[in-house]
PDB file of C-alpha atoms in Angstrom:
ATOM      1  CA  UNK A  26     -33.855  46.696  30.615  1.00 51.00           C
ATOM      2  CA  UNK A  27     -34.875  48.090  27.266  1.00 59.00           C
ATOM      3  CA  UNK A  28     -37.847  50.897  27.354  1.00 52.00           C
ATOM      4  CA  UNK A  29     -39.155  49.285  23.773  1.00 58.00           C
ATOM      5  CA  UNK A  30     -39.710  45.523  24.262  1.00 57.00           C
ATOM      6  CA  UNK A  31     -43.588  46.510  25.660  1.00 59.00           C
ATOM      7  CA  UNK A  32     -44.788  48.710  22.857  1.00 82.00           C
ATOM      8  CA  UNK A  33     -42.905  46.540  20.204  1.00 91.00           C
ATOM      9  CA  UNK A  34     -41.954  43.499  18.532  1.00 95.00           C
ATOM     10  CA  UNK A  35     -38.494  43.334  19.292  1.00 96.00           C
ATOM     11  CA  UNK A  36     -36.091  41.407  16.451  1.00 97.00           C
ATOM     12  CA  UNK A  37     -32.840  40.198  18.233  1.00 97.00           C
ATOM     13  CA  UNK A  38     -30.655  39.986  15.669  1.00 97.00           C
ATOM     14  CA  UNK A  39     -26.884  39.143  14.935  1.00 96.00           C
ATOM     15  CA  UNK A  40     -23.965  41.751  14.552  1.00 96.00           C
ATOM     16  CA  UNK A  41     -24.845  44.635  11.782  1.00 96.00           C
ATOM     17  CA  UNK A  42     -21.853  44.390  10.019  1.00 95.00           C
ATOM     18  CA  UNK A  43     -22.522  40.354   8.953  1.00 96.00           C
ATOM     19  CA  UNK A  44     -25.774  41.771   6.604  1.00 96.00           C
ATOM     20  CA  UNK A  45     -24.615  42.729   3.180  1.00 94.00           C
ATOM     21  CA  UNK A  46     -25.708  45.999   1.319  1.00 92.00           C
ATOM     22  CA  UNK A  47     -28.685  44.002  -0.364  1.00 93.00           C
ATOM     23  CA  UNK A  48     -30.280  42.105   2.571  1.00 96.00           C
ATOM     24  CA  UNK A  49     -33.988  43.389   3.871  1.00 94.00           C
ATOM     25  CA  UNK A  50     -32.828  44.144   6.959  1.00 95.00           C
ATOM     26  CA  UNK A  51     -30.818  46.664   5.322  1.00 94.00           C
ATOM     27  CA  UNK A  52     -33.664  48.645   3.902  1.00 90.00           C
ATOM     28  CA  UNK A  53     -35.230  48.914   7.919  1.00 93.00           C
ATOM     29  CA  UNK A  54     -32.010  50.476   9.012  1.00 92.00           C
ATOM     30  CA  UNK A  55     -32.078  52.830   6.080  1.00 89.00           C
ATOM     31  CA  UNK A  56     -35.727  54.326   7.197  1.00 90.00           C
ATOM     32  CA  UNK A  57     -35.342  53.774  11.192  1.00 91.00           C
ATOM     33  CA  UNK A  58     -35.040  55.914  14.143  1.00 93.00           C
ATOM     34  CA  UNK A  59     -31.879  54.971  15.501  1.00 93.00           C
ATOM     35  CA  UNK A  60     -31.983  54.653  19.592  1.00 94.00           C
ATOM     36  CA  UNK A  61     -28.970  54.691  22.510  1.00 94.00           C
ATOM     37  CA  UNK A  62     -26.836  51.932  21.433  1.00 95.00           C
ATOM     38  CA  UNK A  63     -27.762  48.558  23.983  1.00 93.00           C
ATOM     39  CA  UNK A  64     -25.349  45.806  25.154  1.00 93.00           C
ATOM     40  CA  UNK A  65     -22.861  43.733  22.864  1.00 93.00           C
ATOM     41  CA  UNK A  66     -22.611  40.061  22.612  1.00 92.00           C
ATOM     42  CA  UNK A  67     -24.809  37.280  23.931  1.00 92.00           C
ATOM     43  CA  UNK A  68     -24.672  37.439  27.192  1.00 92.00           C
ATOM     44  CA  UNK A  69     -25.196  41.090  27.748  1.00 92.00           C
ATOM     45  CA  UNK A  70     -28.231  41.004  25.235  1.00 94.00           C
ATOM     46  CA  UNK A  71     -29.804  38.799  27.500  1.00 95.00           C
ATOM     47  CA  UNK A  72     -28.926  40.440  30.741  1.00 92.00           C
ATOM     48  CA  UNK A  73     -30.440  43.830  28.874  1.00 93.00           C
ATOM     49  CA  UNK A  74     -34.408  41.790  28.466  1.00 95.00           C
ATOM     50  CA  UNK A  75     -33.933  40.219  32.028  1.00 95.00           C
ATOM     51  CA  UNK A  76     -33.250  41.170  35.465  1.00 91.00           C
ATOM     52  CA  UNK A  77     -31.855  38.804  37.634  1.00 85.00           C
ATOM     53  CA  UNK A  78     -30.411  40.629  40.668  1.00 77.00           C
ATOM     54  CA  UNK A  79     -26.899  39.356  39.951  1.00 74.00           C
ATOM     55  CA  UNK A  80     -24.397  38.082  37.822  1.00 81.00           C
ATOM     56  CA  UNK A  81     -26.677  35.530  35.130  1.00 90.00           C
ATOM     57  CA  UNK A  82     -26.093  32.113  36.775  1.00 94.00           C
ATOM     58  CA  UNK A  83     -26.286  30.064  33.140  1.00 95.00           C
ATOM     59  CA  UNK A  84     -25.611  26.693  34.900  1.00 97.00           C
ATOM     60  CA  UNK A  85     -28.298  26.864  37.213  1.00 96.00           C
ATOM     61  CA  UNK A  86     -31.017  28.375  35.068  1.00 96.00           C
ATOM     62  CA  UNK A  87     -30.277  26.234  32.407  1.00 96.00           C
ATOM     63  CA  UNK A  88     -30.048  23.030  34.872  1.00 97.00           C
ATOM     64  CA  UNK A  89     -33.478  24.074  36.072  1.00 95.00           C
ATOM     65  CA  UNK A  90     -34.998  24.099  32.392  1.00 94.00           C
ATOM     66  CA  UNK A  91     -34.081  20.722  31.575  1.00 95.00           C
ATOM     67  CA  UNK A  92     -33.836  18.967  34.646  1.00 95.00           C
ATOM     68  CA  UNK A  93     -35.787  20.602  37.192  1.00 94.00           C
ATOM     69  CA  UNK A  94     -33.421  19.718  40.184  1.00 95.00           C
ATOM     70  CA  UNK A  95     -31.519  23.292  39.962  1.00 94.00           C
ATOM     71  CA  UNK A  96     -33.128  25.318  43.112  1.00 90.00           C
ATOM     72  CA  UNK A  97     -31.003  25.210  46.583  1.00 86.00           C
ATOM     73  CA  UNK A  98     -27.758  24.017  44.801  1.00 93.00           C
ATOM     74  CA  UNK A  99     -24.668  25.617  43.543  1.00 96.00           C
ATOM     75  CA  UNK A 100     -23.613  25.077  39.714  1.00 97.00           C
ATOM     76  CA  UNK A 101     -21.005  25.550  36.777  1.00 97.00           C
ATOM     77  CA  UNK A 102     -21.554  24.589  33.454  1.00 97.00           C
ATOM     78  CA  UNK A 103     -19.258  22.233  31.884  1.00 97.00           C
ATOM     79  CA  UNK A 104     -20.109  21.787  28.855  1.00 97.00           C
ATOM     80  CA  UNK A 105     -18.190  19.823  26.245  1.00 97.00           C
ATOM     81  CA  UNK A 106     -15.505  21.585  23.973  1.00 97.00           C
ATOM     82  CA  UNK A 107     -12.812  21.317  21.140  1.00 96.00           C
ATOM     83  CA  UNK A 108     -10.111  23.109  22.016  1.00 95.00           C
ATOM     84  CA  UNK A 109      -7.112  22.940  19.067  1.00 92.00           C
ATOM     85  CA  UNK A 110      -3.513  23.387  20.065  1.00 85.00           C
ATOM     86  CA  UNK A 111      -1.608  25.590  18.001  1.00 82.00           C
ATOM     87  CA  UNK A 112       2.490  27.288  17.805  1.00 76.00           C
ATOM     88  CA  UNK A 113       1.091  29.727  20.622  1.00 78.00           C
ATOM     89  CA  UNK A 114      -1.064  27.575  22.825  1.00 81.00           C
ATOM     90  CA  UNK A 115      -4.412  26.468  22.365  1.00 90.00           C
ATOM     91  CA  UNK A 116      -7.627  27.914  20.975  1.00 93.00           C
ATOM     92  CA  UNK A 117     -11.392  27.235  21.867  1.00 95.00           C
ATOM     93  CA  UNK A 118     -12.794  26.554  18.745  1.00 95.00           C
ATOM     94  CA  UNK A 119     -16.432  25.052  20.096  1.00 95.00           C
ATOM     95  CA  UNK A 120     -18.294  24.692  22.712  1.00 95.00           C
ATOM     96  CA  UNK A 121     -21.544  22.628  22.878  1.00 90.00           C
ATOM     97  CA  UNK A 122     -23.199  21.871  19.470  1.00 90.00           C
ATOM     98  CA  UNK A 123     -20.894  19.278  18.535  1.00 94.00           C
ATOM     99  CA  UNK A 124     -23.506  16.595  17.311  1.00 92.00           C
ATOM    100  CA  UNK A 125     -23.062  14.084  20.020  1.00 96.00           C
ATOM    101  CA  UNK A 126     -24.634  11.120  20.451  1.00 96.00           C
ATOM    102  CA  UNK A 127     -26.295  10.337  24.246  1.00 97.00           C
ATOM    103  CA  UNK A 128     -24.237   7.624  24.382  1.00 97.00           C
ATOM    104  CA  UNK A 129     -21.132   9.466  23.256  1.00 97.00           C
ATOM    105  CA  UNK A 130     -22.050  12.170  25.668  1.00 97.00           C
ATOM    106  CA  UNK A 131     -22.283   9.512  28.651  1.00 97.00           C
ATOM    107  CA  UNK A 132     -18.934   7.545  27.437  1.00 97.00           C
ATOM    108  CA  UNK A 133     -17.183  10.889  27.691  1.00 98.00           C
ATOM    109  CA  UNK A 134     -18.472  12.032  30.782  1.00 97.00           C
ATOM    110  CA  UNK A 135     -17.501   8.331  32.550  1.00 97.00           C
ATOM    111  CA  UNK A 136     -14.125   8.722  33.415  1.00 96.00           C
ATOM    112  CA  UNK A 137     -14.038  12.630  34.330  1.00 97.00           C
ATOM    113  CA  UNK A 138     -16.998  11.371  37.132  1.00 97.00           C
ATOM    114  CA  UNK A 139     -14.168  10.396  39.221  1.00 96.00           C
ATOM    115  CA  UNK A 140     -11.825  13.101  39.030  1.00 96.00           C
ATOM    116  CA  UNK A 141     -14.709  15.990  40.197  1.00 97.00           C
ATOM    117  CA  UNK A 142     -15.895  13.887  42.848  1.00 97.00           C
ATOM    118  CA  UNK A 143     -12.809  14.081  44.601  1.00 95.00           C
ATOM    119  CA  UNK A 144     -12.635  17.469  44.567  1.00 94.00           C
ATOM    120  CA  UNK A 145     -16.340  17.479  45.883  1.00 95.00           C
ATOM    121  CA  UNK A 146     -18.646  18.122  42.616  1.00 97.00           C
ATOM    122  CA  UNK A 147     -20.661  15.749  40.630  1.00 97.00           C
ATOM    123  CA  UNK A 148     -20.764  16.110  36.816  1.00 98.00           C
ATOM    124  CA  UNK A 149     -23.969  15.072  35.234  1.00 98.00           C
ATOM    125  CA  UNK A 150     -25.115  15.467  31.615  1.00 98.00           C
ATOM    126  CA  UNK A 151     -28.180  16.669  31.234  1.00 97.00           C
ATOM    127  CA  UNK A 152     -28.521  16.771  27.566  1.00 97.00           C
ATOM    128  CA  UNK A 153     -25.382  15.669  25.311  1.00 97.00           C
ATOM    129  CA  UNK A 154     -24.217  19.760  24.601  1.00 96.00           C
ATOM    130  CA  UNK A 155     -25.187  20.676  28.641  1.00 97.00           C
ATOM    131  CA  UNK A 156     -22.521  19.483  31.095  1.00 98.00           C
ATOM    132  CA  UNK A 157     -23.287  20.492  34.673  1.00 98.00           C
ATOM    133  CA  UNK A 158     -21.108  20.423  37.875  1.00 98.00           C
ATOM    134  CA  UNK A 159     -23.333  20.086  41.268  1.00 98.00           C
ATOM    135  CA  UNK A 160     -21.009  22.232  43.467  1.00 97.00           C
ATOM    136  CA  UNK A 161     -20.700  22.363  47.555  1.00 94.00           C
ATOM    137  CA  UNK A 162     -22.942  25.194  48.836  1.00 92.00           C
ATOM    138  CA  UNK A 163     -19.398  26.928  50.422  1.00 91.00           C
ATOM    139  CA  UNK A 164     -17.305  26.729  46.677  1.00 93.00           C
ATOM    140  CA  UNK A 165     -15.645  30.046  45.775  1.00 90.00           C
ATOM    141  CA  UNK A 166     -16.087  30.358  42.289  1.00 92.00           C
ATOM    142  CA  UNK A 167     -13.422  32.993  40.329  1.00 91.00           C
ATOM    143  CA  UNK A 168     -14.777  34.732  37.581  1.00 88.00           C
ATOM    144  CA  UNK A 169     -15.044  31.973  34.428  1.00 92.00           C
ATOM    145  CA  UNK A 170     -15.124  33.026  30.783  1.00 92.00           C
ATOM    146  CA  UNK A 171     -18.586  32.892  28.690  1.00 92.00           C
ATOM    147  CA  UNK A 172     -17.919  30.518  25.923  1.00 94.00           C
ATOM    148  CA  UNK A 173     -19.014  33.800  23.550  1.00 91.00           C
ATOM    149  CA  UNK A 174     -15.894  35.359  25.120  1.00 91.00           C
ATOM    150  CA  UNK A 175     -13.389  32.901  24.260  1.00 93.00           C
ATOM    151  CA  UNK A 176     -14.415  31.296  20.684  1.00 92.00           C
ATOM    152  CA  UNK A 177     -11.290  31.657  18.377  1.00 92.00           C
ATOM    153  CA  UNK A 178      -9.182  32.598  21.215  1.00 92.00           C
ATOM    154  CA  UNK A 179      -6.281  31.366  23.008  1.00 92.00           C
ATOM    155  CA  UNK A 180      -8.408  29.580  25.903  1.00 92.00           C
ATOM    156  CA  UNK A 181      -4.862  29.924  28.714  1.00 90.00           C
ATOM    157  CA  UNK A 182      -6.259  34.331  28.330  1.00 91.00           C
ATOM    158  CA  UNK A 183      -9.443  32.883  29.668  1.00 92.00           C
ATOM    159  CA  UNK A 184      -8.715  31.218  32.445  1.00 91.00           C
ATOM    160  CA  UNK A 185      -9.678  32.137  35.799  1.00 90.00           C
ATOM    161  CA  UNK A 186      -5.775  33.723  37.380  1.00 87.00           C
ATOM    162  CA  UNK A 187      -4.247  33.535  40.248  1.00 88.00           C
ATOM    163  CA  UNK A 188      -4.293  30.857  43.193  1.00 85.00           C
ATOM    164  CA  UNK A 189      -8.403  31.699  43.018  1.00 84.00           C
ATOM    165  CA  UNK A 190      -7.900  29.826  39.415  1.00 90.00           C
ATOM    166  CA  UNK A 191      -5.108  27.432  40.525  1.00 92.00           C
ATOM    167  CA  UNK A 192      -7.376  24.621  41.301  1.00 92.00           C
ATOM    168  CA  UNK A 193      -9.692  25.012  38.584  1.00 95.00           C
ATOM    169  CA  UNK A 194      -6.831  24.621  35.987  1.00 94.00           C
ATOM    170  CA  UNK A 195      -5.552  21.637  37.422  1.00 94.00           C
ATOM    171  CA  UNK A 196      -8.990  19.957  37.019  1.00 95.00           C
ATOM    172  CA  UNK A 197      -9.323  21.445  33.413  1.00 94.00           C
ATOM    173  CA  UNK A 198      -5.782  19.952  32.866  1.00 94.00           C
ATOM    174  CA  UNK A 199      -7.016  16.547  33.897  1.00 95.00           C
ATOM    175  CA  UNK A 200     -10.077  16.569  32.154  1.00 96.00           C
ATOM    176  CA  UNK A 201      -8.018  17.044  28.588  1.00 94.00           C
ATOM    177  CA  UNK A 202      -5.694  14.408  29.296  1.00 95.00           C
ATOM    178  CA  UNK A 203      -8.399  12.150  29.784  1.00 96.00           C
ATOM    179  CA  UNK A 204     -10.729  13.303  26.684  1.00 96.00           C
ATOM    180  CA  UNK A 205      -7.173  13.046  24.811  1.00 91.00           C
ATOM    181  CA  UNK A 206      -7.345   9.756  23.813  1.00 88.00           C
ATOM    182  CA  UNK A 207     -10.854   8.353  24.624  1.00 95.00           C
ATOM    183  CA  UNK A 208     -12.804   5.939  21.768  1.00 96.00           C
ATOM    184  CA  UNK A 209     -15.424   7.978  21.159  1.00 97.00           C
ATOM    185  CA  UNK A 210     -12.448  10.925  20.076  1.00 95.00           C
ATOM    186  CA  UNK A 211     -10.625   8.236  18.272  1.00 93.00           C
ATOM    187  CA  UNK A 212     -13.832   7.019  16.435  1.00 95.00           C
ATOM    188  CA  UNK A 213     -14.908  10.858  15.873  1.00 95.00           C
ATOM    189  CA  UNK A 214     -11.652  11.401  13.662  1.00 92.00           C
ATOM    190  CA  UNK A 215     -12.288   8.669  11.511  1.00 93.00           C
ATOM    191  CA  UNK A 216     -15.169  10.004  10.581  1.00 94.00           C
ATOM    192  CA  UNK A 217     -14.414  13.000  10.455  1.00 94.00           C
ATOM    193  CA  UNK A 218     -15.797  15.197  13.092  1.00 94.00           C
ATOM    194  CA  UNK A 219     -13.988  17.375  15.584  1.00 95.00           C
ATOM    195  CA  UNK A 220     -12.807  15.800  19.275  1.00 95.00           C
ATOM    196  CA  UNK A 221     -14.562  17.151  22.649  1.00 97.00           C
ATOM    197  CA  UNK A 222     -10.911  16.957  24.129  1.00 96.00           C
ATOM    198  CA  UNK A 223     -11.942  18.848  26.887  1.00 96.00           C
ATOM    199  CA  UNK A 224     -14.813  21.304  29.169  1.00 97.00           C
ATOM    200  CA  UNK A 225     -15.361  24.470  29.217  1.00 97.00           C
ATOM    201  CA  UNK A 226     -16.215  26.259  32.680  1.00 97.00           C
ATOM    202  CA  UNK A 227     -18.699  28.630  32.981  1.00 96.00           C
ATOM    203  CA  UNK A 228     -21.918  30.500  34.023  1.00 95.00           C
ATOM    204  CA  UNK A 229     -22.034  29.279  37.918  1.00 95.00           C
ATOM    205  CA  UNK A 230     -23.873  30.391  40.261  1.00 94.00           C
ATOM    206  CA  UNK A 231     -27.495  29.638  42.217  1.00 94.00           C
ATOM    207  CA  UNK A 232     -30.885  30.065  40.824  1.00 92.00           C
ATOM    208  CA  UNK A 233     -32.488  33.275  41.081  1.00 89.00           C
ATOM    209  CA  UNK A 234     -35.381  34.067  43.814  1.00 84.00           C
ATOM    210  CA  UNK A 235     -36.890  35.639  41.371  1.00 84.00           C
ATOM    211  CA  UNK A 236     -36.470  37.415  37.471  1.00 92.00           C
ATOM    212  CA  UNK A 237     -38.260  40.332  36.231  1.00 93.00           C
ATOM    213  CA  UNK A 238     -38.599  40.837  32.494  1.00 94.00           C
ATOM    214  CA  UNK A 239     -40.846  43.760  30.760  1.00 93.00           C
ATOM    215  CA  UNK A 240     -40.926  41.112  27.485  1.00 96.00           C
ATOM    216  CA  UNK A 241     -45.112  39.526  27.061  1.00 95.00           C
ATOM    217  CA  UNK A 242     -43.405  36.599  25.228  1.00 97.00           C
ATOM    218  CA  UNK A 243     -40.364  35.014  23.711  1.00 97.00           C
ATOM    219  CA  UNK A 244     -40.045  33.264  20.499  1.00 98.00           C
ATOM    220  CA  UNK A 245     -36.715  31.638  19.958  1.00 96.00           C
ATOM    221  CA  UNK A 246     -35.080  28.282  20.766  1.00 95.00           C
ATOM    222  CA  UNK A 247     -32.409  28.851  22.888  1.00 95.00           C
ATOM    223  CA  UNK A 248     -32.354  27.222  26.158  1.00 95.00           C
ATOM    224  CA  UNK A 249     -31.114  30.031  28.654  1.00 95.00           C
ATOM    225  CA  UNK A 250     -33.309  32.634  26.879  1.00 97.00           C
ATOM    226  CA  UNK A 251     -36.325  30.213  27.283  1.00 96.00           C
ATOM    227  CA  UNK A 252     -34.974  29.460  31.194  1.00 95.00           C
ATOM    228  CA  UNK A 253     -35.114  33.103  31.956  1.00 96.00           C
ATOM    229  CA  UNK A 254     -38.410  33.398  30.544  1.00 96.00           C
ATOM    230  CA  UNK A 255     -39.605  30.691  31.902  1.00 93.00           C
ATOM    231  CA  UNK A 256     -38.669  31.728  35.545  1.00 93.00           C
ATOM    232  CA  UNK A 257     -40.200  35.367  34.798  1.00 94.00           C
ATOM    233  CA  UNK A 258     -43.332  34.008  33.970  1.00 94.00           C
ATOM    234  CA  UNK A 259     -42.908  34.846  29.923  1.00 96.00           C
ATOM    235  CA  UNK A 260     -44.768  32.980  27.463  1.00 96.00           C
ATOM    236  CA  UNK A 261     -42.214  30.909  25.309  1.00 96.00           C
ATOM    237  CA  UNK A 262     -42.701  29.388  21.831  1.00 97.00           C
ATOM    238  CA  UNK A 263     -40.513  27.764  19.882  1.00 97.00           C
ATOM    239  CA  UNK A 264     -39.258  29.311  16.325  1.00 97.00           C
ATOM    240  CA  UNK A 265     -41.786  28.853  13.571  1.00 97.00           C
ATOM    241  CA  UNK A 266     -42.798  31.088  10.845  1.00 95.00           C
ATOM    242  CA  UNK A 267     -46.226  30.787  12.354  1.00 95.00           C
ATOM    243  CA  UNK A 268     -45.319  32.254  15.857  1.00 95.00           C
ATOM    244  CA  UNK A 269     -43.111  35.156  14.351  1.00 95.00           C
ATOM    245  CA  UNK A 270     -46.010  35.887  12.070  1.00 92.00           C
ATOM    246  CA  UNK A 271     -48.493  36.350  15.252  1.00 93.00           C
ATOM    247  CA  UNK A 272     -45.899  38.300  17.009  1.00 94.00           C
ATOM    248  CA  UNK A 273     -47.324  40.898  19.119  1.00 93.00           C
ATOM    249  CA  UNK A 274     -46.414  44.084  21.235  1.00 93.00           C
ATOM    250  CA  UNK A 275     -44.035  42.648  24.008  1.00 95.00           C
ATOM    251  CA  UNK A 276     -42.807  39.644  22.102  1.00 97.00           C
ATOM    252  CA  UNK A 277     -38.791  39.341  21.256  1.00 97.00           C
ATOM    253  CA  UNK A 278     -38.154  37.272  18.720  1.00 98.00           C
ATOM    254  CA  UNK A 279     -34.411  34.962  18.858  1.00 98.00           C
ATOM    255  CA  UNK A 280     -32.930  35.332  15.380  1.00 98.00           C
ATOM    256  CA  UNK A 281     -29.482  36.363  16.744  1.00 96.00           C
ATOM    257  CA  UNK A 282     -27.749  32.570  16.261  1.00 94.00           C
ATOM    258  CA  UNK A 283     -28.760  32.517  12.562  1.00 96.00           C
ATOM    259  CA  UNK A 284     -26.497  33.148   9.833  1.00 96.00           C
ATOM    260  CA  UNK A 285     -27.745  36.491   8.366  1.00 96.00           C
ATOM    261  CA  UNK A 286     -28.965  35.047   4.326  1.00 96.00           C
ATOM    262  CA  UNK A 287     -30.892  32.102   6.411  1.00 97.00           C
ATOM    263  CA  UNK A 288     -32.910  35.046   8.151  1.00 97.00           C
ATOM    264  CA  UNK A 289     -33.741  36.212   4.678  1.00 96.00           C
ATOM    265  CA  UNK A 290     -34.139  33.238   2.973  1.00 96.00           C
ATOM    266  CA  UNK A 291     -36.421  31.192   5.747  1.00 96.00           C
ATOM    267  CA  UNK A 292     -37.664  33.698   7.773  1.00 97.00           C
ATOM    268  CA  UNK A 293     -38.391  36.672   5.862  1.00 96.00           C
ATOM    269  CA  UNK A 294     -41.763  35.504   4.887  1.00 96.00           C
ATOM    270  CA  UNK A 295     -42.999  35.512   8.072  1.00 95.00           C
ATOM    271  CA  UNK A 296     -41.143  38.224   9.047  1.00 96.00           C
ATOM    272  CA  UNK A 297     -42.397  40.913   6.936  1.00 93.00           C
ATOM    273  CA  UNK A 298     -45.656  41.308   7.780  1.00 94.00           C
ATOM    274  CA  UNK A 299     -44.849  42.433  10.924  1.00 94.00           C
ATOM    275  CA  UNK A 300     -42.796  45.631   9.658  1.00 92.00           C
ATOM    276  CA  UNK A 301     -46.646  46.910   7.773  1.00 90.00           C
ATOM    277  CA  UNK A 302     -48.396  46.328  10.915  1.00 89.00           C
ATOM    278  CA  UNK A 303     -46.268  46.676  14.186  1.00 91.00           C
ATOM    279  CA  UNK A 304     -43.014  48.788  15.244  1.00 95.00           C
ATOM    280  CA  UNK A 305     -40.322  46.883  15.587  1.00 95.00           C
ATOM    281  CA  UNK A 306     -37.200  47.223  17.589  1.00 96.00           C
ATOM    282  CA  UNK A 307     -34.311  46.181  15.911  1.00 96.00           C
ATOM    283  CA  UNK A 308     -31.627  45.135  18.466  1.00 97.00           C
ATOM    284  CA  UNK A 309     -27.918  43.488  16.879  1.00 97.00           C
ATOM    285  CA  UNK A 310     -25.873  41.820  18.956  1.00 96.00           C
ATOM    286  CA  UNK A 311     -23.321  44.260  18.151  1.00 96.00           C
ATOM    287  CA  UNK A 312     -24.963  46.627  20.404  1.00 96.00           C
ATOM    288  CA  UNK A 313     -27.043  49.311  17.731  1.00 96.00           C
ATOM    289  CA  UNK A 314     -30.750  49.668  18.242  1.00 96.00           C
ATOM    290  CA  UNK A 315     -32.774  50.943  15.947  1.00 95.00           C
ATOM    291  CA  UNK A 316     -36.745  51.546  15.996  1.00 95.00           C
ATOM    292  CA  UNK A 317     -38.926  51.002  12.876  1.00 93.00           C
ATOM    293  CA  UNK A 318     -42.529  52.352  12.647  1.00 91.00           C
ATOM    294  CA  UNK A 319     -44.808  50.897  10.025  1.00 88.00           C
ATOM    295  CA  UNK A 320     -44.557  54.582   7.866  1.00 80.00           C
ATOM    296  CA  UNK A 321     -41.143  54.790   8.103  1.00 77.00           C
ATOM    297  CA  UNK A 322     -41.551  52.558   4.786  1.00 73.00           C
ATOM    298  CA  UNK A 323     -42.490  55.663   3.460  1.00 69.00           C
ATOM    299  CA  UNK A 324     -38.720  57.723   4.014  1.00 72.00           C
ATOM    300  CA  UNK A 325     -37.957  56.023   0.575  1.00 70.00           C
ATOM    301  CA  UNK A 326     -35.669  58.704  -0.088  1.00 68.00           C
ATOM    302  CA  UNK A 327     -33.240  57.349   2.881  1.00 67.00           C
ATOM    303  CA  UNK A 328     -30.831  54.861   1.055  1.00 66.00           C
ATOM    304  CA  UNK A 329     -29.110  51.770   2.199  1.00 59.00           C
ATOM    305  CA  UNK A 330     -25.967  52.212   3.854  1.00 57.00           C
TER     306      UNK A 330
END
């Protein structure tokens, strides 16, 4: 867990290398103290402000957030995706965040109901971009790909292998031909918008006994961040330039999902205030850490990189 988030405000923010030469953020790296490089990607980053004992179990935590009926149950996320084939197979090109409608998300769900419960589970939606599978206590789960891991990719490298994986691919492979040709995909194209052609498996496991965090509180609007908090007893508020501008020692704010130019043309109001009053931890998702005191705005002879 990192040693700053209690004496600091602590900036999650996305991989270094998408801010240009001229953004703010680049002028903090120039005069920081650079720290031990911290975990890459999304899932990581939140494993490295949480402790939960185990593997993160994103189904369950995020079942519990929304729904509340998580605890003494076994789950995997199923959450809807476009997957496009291509000359080499097929790549994942979303998952979740696909602007459906309840009522799409419901007609889409309706005839893969069927095909999980005989093979024991129960698929519910709990919110149109959150697919859950409620799982028999005694189901060996392999080892499924984080959607973060797959985007872009061909999804067949993700798969979980093996006769562990066999039966999970079979149900995947059912699930697509379904989605295939459903209305809702048909009246998607006409308008427009990508298909949810199939699910993407992921994050199973039970919900925590219990989930230690050294974080005061958490402003941001993801769900699983604000799950973990939630169930470590962390104050969470949702993103406004208000809350990032009372940020105090202890708080991490969730910038990490935002383009880079929206951080400095939205947030960047609030946000600087905070670097003339408060040290801030800068973590990227692409794993540097960085630590900026309110005199380092004095090492103006340190330039932009």
């Amino acid at each position: 867990m990192r040693e700053t988030a209690v004496e600091t405000v602590c900036w999650w923010l996305p991989d270094l290398s998408r801010f240009d030469r001229d953004h703010p953020v680049r002028a903090l790296t120039a005069r920081a103290d650079v720290l031990e490089p911290g975990p890459r990607g999304y899932l990581a980053g939140l494993a490295g402000y949480f402790e939960t004992g185990s593997e993160l179990p994103a189904a369950a935590l995020t079942r519990q957030a929304l729904v509340g009926d998580a605890a003494d149950a076994l789950w995997l996320s199923a959450d809807p995706a476009w997957v496009q084939p291509d000359l080499n197979g097929a790549r994942l090109l979303a998952c979740g965040q696909l602007g459906l409608t309840p009522d799409e998300a419901q007609a889409l769900a309706e005839p893969l109901l069927a095909v999980f419960a005989e093979a024991g589970m129960t698929l519910v939606v709990s919110t149109p971009d959150r697919w859950h599978l409620r799982l028999p206590p005694d189901t060996e789960l392999p080892v499924f790909a984080a959607p973060e891991q797959a985007l872009g990719e061909d999804v067949f490298e993700h798969l979980p292998p093996g006769a562990a994986g066999k039966r999970w691919r079979l149900l995947l492979n059912e699930a697509q031909i379904l989605l295939h040709q459903h209305p809702v995909n048909r009246a998607r194209r006409e308008r427009g918008l990508p298909p949810i052609n199939s699910v993407w498996l992921w994050g199973g496991g039970c919900l925590p006994a219990g989930i230690r965090s050294r974080l005061s509180a958490v402003v941001g609007d993801d769900i699983l961040l604000a799950a973990l908090a939630q169930r470590a007893g962390v104050t969470v508020h949702a993103r406004t330039p208000d809350r990032l501008a009372a940020a105090g020692a202890g708080t991490l704010i969730d910038l990490q999902d935002l383009p880079a130019e929206a951080i400095a043309r939205d947030w960047w109001v609030a946000l600087a205030p905070l670097i003339r009053s408060r040290p801030i931890a800068l973590d990227f998702a692409s794993g540097e850490r960085l630590l900026h005191r309110p005199w380092h705005r004095l090492r103006v002879w340190r330039r932009r990189a």
